Coordinates of C-alpha atoms in Angstrom, one line a residue:
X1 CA 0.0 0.0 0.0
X2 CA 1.3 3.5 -0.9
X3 CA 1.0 6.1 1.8
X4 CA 1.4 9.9 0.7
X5 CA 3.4 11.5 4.2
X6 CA 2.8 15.2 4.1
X7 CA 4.9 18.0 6.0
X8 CA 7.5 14.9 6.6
X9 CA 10.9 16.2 7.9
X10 CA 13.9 14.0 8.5
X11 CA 13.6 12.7 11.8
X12 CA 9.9 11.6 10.4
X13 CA 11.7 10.4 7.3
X14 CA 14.4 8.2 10.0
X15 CA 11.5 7.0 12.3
X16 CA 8.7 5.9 9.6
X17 CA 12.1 3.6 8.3
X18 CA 13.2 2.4 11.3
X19 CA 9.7 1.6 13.1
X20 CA 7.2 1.2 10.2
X21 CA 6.3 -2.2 8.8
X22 CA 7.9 -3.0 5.9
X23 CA 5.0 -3.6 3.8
X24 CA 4.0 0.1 3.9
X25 CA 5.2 1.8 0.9
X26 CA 6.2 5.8 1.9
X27 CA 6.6 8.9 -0.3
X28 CA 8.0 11.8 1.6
X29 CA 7.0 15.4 1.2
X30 CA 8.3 17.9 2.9
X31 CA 5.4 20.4 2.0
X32 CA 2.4 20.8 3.9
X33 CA -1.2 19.6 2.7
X34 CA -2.9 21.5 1.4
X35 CA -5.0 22.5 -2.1
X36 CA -1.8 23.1 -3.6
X37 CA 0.1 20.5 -2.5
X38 CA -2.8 17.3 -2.3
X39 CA -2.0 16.1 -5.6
X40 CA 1.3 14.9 -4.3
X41 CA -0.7 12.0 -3.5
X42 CA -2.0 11.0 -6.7
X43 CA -1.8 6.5 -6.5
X44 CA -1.6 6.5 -3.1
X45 CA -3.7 5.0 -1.3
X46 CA -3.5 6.6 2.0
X47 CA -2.0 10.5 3.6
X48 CA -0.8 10.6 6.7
X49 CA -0.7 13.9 8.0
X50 CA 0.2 16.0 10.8
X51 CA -0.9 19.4 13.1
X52 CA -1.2 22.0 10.8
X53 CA -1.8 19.9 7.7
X54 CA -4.9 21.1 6.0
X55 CA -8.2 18.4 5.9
X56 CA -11.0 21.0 5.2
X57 CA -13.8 19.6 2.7
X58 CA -11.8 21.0 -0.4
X59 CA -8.3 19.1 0.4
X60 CA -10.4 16.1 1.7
X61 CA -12.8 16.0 -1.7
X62 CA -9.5 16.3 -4.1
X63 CA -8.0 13.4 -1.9
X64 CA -10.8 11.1 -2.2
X65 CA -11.3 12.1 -5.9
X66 CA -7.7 10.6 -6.2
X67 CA -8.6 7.3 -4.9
X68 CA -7.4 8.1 -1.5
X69 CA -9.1 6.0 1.0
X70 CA -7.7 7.0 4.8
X71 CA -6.1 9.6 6.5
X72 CA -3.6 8.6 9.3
X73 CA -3.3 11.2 11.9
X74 CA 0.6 10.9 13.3
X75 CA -1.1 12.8 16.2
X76 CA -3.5 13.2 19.3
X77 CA -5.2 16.5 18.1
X78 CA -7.7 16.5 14.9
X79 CA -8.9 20.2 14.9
X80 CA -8.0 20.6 11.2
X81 CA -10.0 17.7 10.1
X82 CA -13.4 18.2 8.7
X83 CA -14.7 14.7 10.1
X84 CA -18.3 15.3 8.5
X85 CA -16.7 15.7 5.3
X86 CA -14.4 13.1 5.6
X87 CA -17.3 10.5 6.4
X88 CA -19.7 12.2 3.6
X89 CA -16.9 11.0 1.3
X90 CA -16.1 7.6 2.9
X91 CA -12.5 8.4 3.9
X92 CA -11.2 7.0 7.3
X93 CA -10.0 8.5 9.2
X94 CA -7.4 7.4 12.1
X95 CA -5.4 8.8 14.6
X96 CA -2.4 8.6 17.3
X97 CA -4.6 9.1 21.0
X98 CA -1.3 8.3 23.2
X99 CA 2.1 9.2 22.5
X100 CA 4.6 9.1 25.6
X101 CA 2.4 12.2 27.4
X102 CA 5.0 12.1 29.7
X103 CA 7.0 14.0 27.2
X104 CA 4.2 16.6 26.7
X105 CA 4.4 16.6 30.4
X106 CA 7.8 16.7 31.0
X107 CA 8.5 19.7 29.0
X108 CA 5.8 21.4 30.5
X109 CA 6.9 21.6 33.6
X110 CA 10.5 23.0 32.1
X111 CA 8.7 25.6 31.3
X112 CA 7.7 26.2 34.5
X113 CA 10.9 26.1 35.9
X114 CA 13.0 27.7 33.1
X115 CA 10.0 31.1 33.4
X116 CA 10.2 30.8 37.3
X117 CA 14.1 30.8 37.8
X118 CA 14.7 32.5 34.2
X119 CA 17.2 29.8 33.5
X120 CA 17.4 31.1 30.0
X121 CA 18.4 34.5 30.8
X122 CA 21.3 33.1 33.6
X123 CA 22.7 30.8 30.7
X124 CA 22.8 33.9 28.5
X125 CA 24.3 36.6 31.6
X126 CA 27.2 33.8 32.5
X127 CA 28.1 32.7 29.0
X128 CA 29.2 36.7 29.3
X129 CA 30.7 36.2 32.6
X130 CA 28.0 38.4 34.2
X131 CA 27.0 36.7 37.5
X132 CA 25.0 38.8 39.5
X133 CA 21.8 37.4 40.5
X134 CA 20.2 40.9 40.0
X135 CA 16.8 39.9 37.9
X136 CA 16.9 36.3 38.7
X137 CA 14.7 35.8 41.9
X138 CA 12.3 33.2 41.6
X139 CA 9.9 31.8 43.8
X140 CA 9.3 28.4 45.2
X141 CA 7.0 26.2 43.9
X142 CA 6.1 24.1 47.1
X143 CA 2.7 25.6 48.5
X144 CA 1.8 27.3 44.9
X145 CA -1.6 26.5 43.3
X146 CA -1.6 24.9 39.9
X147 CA -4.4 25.1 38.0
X148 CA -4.6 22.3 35.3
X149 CA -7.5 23.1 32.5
X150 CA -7.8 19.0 31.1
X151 CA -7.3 15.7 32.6
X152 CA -6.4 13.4 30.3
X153 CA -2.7 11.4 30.0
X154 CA -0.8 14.7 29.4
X155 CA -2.8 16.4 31.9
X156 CA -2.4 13.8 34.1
X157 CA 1.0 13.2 33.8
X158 CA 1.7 17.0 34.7
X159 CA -0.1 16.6 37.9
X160 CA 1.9 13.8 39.4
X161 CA 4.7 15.8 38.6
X162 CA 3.7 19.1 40.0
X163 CA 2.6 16.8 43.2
X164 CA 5.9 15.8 43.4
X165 CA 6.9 19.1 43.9
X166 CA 4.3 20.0 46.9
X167 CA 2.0 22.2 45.0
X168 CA -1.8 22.2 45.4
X169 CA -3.5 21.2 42.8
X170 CA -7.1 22.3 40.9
X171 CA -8.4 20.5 38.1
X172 CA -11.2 21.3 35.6
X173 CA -12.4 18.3 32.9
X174 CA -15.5 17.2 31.9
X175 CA -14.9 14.0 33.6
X176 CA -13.5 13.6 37.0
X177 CA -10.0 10.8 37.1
X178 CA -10.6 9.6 40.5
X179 CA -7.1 8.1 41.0
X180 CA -5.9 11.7 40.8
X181 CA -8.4 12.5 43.3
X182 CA -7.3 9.8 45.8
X183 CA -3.9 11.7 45.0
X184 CA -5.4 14.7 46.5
X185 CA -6.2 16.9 43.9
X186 CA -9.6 18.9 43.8
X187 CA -12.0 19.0 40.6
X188 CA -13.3 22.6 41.0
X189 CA -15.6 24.9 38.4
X190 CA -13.9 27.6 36.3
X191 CA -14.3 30.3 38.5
X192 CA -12.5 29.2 41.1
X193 CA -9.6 27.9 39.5
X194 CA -9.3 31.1 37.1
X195 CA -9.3 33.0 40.7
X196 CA -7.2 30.8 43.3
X197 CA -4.4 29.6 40.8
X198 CA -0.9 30.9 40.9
X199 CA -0.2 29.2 37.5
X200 CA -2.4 27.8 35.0
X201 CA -1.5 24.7 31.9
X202 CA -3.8 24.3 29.3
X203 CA -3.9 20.5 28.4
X204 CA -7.4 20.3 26.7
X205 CA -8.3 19.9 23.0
X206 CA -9.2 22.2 21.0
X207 CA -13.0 22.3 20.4
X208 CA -15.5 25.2 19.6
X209 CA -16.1 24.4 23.7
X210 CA -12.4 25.7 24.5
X211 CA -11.4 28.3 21.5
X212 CA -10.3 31.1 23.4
X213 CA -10.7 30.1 26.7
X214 CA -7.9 32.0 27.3
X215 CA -9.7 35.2 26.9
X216 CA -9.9 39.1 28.2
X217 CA -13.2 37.5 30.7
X218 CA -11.1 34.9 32.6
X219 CA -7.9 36.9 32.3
X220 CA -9.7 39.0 34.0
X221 CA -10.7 36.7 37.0
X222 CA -6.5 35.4 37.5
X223 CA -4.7 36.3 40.3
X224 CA -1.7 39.5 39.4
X225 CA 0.9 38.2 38.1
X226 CA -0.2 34.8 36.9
X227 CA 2.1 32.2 35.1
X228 CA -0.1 30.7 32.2
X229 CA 1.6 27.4 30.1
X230 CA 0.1 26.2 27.0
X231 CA 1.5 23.1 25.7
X232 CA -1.5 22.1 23.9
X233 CA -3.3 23.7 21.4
X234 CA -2.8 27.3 19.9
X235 CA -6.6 28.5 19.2
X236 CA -6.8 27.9 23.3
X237 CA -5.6 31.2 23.9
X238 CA -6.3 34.5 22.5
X239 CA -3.2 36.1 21.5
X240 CA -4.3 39.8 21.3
X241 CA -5.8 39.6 25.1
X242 CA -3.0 37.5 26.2
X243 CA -0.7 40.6 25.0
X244 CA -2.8 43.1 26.8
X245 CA -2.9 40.8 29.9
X246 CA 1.1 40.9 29.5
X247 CA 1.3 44.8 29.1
X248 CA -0.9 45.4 32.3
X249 CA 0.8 42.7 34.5
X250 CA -2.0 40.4 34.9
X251 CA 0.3 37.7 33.4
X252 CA 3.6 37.5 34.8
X253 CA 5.1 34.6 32.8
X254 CA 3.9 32.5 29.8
X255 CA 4.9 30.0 28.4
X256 CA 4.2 29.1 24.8
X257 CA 4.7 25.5 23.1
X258 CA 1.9 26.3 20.4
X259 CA 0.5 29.4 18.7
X260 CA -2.7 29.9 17.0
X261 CA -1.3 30.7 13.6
X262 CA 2.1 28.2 13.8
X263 CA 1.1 27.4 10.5
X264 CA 3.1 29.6 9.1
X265 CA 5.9 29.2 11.4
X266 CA 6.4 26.4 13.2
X267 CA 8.5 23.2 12.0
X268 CA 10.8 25.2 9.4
X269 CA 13.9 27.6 9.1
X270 CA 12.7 31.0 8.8
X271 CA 15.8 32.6 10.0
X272 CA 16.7 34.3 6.8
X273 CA 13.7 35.8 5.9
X274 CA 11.6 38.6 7.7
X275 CA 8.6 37.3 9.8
X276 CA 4.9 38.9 8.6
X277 CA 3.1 37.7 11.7
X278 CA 3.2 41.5 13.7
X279 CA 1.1 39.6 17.1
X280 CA 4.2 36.7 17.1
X281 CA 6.8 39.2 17.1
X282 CA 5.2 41.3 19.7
X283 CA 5.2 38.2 21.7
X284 CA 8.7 37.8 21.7
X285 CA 9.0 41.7 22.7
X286 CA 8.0 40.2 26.3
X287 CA 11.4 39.3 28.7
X288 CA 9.3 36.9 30.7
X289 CA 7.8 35.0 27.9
X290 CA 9.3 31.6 26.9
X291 CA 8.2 30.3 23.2
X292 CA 9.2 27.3 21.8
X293 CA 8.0 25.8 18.2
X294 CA 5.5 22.6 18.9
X295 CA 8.6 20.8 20.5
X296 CA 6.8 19.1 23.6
X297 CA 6.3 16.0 22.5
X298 CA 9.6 15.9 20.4
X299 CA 11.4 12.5 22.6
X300 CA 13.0 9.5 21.2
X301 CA 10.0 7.6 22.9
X302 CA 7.1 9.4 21.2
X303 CA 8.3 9.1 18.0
X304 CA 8.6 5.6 17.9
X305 CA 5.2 5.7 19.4
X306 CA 3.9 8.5 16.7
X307 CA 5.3 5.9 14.0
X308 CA 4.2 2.4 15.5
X309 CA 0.6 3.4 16.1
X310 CA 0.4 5.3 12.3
X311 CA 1.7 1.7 10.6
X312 CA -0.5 0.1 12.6
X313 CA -3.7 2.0 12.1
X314 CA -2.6 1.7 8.0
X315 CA -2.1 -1.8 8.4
X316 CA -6.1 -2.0 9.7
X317 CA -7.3 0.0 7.2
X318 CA -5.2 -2.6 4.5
X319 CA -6.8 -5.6 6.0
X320 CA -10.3 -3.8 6.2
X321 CA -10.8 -3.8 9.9
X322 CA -10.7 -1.4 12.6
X323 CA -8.3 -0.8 15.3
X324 CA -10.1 1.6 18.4
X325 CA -8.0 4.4 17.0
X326 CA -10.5 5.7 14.2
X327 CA -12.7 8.7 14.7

């Protein structure tokens, strides 16, 4: 079977040939897909996309027009996929639920620490033999109040390592996990953990529910000088209120693994060409902001995940059955 792998870069390239099954046939493409770029998969018989790849209607009508019969999601999210379209036009559609969340959480809670202890500004001061500690003062997290917006295996994964560290911890989900409860964490409304939180990580999907639940109205409700994380999904947060909330103090540290318009940015070199996107460079304006380009999950471990799952959800679709991963 020939599978079409779209915004593939080479350490996808090394894991889909060191991990995949052999029978799966795999054309490489750099490029995005999109309208431009879908006909990249003409005799395939299956894409398999990532994030920002584009699965609106259009892209999804040209595919199946090709003969295209699944798309295989090398990820957790599926915001860009137009699932109504894709099952109007008999496409499945499969995707990666679990990939080592402990990664996800892991380089959450670097974020934490690197904002809180500005470990990025001491590596810069001492590489020029400034050591004063002028600037640097942190605060400890034992005592602090997490907030945690999603509960899932990222979400949970964060919270036993924030336990670990003696902070108090406020959850929000639509459904309770009751071992974290036995942990000692507390499932509390919106309110309250907007207003008693003295950080806040967003580990939810994004759904017409959560866009911009990051707004000016529960900014507003946030304790002074707030840290706010967002390793999951860009269109969580809105950027233009996140900037004011940034100007007047209300956030004192964010941390950024995702932005709402990455698509333009994220997983290339644009370090020789001038950047259009005036909110992102405003962003970077901030000293106590910390951006980094969709790397959380980026660990030895979830890649061979990413890639075992995706060969195994193409190997269903091959043998015409179904595997728990479709949606």
């Amino acid at each position: 079977m020939k599978i079409a792998v779209f915004s593939a870069k080479k350490y996808d390239q090394e894991s889909f040939r060191q991990w995949a099954d052999d029978s799966l046939e795999f054309s490489f493409f750099d490029a995005p897909l999109n309208q431009h770029s879908a006909g990249f998969a003409q005799g395939c018989q299956a894409v398999c996309v990532f994030v920002n790849d584009d699965l609106s209607k259009p892209v999804l009508a040209e595919l199946s027009a090709m003969g295209v019969g699944m798309v295989a999601l090398r990820c957790a999210g599926f915001n860009n996929v137009d699932l109504a379209a894709a099952r109007e036009l008999g496409l499945r559609v499969a995707r990666v639920p679990a990939y080592s969340p402990e990664a996800v959480a892991e380089h959450t809670v670097a974020m934490i620490l690197c904002l809180n202890r500005k470990l990025h500004k001491a590596y810069n001061r001492v590489r020029d033999d400034n050591f004063a500690l002028d600037g640097l003062l942190g605060f400890n997290l034992h005592g602090k109040t997490a907030g945690l917006i999603g509960t899932g295996r990222i979400g949970v994964a964060t919270a036993k390592i924030l336990l670990g560290f003696g902070m108090r911890l406020l959850c929000y989900d639509i459904k309770k996990d009751q071992d974290l409860e036995k942990a000692g964490v507390s499932y509390v409304p919106l309110e309250q953990l907007w207003a008693q939180s003295d950080m806040i990580s967003l580990h939810c999907p994004l759904t017409p529910q959560t866009q911009h639940i990051i707004n000016d109205h529960s900014l507003a409700q946030m304790k002074d000088g707030v840290m706010l994380i967002n390793t999951s999904r860009g269109g969580l947060i809105d950027t233009k209120a996140v900037i004011k909330a940034l100007k007047n103090r209300k956030i004192g540290h964010l941390g950024l693994d995702v932005y709402e318009q990455e698509a333009d940015l994220f997983f290339q070199d644009l370090s020789g060409q001038l950047i259009d996107d005036e909110v992102f460079k405003r962003l970077l304006t901030f000293p106590n902001v910390l951006i980094t380009g969709h790397q959380a999950f980026f660990t030895q471990e979830a890649l061979q995940q990413i890639c075992q799952v995706t060969s195994d959800n193409l190997l269903a679709f091959k043998a015409n059955r179904l595997i728990g991963n479709e949606l």
